[in-house]
PDB file of C-alpha atoms in Angstrom:
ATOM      1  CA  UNK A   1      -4.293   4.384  -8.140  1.00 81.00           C
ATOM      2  CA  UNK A   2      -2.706   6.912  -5.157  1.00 81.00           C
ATOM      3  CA  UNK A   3      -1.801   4.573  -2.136  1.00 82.00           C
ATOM      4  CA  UNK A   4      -0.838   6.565   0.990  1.00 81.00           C
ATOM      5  CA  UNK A   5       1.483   4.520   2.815  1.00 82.00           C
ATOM      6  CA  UNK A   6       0.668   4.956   6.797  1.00 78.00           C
ATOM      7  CA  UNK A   7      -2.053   7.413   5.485  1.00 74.00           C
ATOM      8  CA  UNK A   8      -3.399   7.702   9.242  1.00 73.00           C
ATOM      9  CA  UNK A   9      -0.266   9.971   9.629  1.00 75.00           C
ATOM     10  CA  UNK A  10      -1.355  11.940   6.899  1.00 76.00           C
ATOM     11  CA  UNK A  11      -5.022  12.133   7.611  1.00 73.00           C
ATOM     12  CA  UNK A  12      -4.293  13.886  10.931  1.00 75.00           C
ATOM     13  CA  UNK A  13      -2.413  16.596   8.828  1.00 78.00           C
ATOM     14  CA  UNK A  14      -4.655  19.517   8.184  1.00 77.00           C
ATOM     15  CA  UNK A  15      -2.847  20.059   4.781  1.00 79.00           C
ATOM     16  CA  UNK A  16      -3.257  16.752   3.564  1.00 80.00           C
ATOM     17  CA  UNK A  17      -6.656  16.248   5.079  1.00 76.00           C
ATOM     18  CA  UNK A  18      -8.186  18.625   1.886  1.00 77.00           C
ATOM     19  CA  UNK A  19      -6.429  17.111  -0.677  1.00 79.00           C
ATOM     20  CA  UNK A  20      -7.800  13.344   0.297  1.00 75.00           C
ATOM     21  CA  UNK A  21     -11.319  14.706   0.572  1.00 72.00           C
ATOM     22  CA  UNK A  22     -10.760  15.876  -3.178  1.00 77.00           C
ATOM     23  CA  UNK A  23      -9.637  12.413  -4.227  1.00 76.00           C
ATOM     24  CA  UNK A  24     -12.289  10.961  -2.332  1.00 71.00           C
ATOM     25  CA  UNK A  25     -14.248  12.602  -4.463  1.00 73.00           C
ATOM     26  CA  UNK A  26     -13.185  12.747  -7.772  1.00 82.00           C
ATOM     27  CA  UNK A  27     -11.133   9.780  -8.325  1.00 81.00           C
ATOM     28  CA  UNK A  28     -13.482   7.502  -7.887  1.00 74.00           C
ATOM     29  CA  UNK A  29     -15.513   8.954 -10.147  1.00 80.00           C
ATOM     30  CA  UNK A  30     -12.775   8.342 -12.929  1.00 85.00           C
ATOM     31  CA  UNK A  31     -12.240   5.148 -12.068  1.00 84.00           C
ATOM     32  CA  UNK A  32      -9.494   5.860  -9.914  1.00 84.00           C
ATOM     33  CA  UNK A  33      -8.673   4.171  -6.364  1.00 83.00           C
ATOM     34  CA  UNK A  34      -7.528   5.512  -3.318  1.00 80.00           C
ATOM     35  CA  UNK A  35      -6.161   3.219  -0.694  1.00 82.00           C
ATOM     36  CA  UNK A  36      -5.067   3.677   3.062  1.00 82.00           C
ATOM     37  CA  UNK A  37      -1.780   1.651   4.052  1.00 85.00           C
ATOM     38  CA  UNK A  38      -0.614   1.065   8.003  1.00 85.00           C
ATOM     39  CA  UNK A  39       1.433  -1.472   9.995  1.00 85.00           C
ATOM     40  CA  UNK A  40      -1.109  -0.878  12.917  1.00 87.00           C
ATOM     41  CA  UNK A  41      -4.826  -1.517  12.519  1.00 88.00           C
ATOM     42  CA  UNK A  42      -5.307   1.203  15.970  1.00 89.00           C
ATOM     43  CA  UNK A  43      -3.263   4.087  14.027  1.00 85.00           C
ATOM     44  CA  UNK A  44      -6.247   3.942  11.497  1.00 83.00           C
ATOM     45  CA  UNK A  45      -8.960   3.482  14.139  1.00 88.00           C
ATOM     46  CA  UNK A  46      -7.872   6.383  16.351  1.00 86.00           C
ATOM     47  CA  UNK A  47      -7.050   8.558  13.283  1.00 81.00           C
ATOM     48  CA  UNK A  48      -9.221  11.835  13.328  1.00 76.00           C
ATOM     49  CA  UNK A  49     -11.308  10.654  10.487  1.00 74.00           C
ATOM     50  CA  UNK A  50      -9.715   7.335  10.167  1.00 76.00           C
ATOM     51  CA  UNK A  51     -13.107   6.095  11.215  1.00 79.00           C
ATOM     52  CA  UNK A  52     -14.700   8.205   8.280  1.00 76.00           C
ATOM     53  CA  UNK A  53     -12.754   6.977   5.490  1.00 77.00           C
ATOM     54  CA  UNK A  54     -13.247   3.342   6.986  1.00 81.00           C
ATOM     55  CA  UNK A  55     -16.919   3.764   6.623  1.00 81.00           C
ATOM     56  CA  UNK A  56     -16.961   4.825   3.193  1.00 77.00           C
ATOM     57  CA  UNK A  57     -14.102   2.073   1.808  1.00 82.00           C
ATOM     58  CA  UNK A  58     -15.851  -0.047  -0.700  1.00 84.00           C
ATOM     59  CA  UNK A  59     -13.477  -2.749  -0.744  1.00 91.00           C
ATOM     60  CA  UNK A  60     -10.812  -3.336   2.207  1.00 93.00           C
ATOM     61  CA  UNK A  61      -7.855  -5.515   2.298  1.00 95.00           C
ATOM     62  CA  UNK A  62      -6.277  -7.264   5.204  1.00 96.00           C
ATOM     63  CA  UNK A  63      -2.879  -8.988   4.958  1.00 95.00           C
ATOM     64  CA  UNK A  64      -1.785 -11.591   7.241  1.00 97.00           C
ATOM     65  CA  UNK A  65      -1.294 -10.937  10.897  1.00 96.00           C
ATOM     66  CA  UNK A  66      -1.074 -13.135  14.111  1.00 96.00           C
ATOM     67  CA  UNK A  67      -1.288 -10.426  16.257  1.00 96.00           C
ATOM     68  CA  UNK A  68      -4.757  -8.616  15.094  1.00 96.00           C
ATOM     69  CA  UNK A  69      -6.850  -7.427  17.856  1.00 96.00           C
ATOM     70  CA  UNK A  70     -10.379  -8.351  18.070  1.00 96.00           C
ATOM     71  CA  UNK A  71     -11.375  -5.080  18.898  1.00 95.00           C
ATOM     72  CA  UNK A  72      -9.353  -3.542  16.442  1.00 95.00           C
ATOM     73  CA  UNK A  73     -10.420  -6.120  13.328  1.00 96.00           C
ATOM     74  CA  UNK A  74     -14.030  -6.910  14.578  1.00 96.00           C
ATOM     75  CA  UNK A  75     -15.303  -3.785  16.253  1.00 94.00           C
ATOM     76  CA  UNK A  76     -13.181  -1.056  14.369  1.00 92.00           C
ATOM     77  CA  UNK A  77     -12.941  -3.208  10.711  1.00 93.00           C
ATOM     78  CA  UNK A  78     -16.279  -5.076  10.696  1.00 93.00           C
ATOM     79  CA  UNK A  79     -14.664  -8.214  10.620  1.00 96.00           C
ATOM     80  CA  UNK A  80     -16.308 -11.330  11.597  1.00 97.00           C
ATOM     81  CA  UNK A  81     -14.855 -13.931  13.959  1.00 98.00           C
ATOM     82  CA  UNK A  82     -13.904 -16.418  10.807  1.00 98.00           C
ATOM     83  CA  UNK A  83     -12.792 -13.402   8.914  1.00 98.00           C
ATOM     84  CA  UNK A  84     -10.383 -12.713  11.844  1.00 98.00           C
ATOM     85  CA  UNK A  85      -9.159 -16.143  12.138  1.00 98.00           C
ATOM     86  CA  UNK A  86      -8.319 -16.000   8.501  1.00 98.00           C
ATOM     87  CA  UNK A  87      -6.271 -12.567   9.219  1.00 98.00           C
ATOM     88  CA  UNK A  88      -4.686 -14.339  12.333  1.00 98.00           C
ATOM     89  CA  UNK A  89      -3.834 -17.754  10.543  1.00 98.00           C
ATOM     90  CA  UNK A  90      -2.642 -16.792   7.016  1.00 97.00           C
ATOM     91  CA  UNK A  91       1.328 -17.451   6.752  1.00 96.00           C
ATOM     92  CA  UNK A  92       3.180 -14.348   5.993  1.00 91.00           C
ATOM     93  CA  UNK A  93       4.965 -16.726   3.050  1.00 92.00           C
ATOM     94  CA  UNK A  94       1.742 -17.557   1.783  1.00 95.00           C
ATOM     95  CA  UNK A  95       1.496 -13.837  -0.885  1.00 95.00           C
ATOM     96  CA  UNK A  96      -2.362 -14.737   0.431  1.00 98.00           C
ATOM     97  CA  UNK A  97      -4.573 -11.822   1.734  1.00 97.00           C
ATOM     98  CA  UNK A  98      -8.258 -11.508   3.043  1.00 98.00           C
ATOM     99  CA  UNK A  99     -10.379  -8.763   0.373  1.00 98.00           C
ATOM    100  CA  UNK A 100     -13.594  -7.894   2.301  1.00 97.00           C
ATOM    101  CA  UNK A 101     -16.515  -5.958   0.147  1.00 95.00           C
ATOM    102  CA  UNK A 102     -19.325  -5.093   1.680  1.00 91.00           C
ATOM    103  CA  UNK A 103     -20.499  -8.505   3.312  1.00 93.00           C
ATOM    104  CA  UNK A 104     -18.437 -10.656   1.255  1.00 96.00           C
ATOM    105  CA  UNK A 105     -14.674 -11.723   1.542  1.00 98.00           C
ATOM    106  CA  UNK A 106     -12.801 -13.692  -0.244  1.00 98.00           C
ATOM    107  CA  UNK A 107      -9.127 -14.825   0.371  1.00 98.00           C
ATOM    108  CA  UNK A 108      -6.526 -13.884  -2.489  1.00 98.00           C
ATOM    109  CA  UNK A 109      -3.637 -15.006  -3.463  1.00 97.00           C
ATOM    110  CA  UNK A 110      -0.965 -12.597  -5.313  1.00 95.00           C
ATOM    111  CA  UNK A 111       2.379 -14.102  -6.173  1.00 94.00           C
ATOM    112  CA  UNK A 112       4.737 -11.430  -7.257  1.00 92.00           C
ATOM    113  CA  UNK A 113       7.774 -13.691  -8.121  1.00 91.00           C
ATOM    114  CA  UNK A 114      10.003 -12.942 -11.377  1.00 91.00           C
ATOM    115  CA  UNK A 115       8.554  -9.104 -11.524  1.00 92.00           C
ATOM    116  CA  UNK A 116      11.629  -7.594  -9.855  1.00 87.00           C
ATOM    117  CA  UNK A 117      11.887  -4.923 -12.975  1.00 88.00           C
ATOM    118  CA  UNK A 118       8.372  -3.925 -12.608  1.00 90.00           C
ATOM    119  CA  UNK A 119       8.238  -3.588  -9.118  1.00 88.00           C
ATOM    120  CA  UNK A 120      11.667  -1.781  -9.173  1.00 89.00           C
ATOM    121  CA  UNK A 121       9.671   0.383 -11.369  1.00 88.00           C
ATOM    122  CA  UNK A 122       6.652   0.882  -8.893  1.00 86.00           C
ATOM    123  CA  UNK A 123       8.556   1.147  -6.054  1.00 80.00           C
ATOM    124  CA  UNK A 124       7.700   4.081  -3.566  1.00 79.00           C
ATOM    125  CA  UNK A 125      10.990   3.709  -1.641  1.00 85.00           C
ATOM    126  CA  UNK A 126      12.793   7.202  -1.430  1.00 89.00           C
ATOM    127  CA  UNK A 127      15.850   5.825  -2.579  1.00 90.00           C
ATOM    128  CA  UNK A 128      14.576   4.787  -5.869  1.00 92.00           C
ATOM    129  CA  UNK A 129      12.302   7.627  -6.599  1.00 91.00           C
ATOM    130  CA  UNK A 130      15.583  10.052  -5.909  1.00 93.00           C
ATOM    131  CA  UNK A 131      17.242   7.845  -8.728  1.00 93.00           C
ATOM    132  CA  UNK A 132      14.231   8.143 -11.199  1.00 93.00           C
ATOM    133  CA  UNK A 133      14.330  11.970 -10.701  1.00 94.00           C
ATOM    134  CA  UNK A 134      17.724  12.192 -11.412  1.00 95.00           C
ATOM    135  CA  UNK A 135      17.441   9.674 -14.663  1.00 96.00           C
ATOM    136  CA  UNK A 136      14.538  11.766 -15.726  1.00 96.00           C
ATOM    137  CA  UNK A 137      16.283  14.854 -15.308  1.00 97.00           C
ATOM    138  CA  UNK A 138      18.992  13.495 -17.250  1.00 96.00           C
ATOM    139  CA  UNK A 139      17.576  11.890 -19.900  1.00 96.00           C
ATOM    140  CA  UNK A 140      14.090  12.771 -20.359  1.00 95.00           C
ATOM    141  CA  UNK A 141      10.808  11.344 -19.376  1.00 94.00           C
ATOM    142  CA  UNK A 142      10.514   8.398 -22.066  1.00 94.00           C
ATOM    143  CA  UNK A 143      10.902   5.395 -20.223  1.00 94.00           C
ATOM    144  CA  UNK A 144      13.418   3.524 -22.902  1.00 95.00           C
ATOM    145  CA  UNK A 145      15.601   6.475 -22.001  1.00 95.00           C
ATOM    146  CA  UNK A 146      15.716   5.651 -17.888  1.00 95.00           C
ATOM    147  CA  UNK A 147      14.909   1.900 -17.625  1.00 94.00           C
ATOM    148  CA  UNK A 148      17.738   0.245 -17.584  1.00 95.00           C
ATOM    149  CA  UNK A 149      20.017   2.849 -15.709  1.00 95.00           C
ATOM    150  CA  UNK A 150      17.296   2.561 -13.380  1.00 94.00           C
ATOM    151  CA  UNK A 151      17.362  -0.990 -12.984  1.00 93.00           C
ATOM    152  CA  UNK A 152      20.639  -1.113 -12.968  1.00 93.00           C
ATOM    153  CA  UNK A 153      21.497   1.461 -10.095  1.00 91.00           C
ATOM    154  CA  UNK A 154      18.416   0.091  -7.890  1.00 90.00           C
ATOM    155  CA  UNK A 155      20.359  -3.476  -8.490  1.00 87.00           C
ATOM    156  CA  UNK A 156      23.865  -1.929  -7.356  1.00 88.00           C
ATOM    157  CA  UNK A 157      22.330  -0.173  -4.292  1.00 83.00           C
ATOM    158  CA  UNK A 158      20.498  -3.554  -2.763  1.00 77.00           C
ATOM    159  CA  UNK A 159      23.557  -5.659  -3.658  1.00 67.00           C
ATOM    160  CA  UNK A 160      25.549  -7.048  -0.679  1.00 67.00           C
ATOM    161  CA  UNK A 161      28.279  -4.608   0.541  1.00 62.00           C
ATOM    162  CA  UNK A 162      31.024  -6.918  -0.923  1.00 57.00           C
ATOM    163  CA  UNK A 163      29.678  -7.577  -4.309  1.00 52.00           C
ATOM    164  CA  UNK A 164      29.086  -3.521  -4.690  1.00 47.00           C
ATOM    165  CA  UNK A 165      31.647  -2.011  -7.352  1.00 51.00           C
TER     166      UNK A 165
END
């Protein structure tokens, strides 16, 4: 799984732009996703081949937001009007998201409560990958050996100021 996080940023880099059209072609032939991440549904839309990349997505997935734009959602996404009102109505509490494929959708629900570890572990943040480097560095790349240094710095670092030691 590669997720670009506001990949219209990176689509628009001519660099970048090769390597995507590689994984858009091989991964998925391994059984491999790639997936597209933004805050704003127009960054994708007016993306050089952000329209490209929408076309060929399989499977697209729509988290909750009060503000989407018809013309963005309908026009750019393919959305219908209910599928829309879903987008639009879904509480941002609610862990629920729309998953459109092909004609279908479905809404899903994905409660990530009590799997702070793993998604310490996941985590793109820059902050936390710095720290994994350095662990690995350290100590090698077997995960017994980095874990719980891991866990335990990303813990200390998102503490309040005056419960940091």
């Amino acid at each position: 799984i590669i997720v670009v996080d506001e990949g219209w940023k990176a689509v628009d880099d001519h660099v970048f732009v090769a390597r995507i059209k590689d994984w858009e072609k091989t991964i998925r032939k391994r059984g491999g996703i790639v997936g597209f991440a933004t805050q704003n549904a127009r960054d994708a839309l007016d993306s050089r081949i952000g329209p490209a990349i929408i076309e060929q997505a399989a499977t697209q997935i729509f988290m909750p937001n009060p503000k989407a734009q018809a013309a963005d959602y309908r026009q750019g996404f393919g959305l219908s009007a209910h599928e829309l009102d879903l987008v639009r109505s879904l509480p941002d509490n609610s862990q629920c998201f729309l998953v459109k494929h092909g004609n279908d959708s479905v809404i899903a629900r994905l409660d990530l409560t009590g799997l702070d570890r793993a998604l310490t572990v996941l985590s793109g943040r820059e902050s936390t990958v710095r720290q994994l480097d350095t662990l690995r560095a350290e100590r090698g790349d077997y995960p017994a050996a980095w874990l719980e240094p891991l866990l335990a710095a990303v813990a200390a670092q998102d503490a309040p100021p005056r419960l940091r030691q």
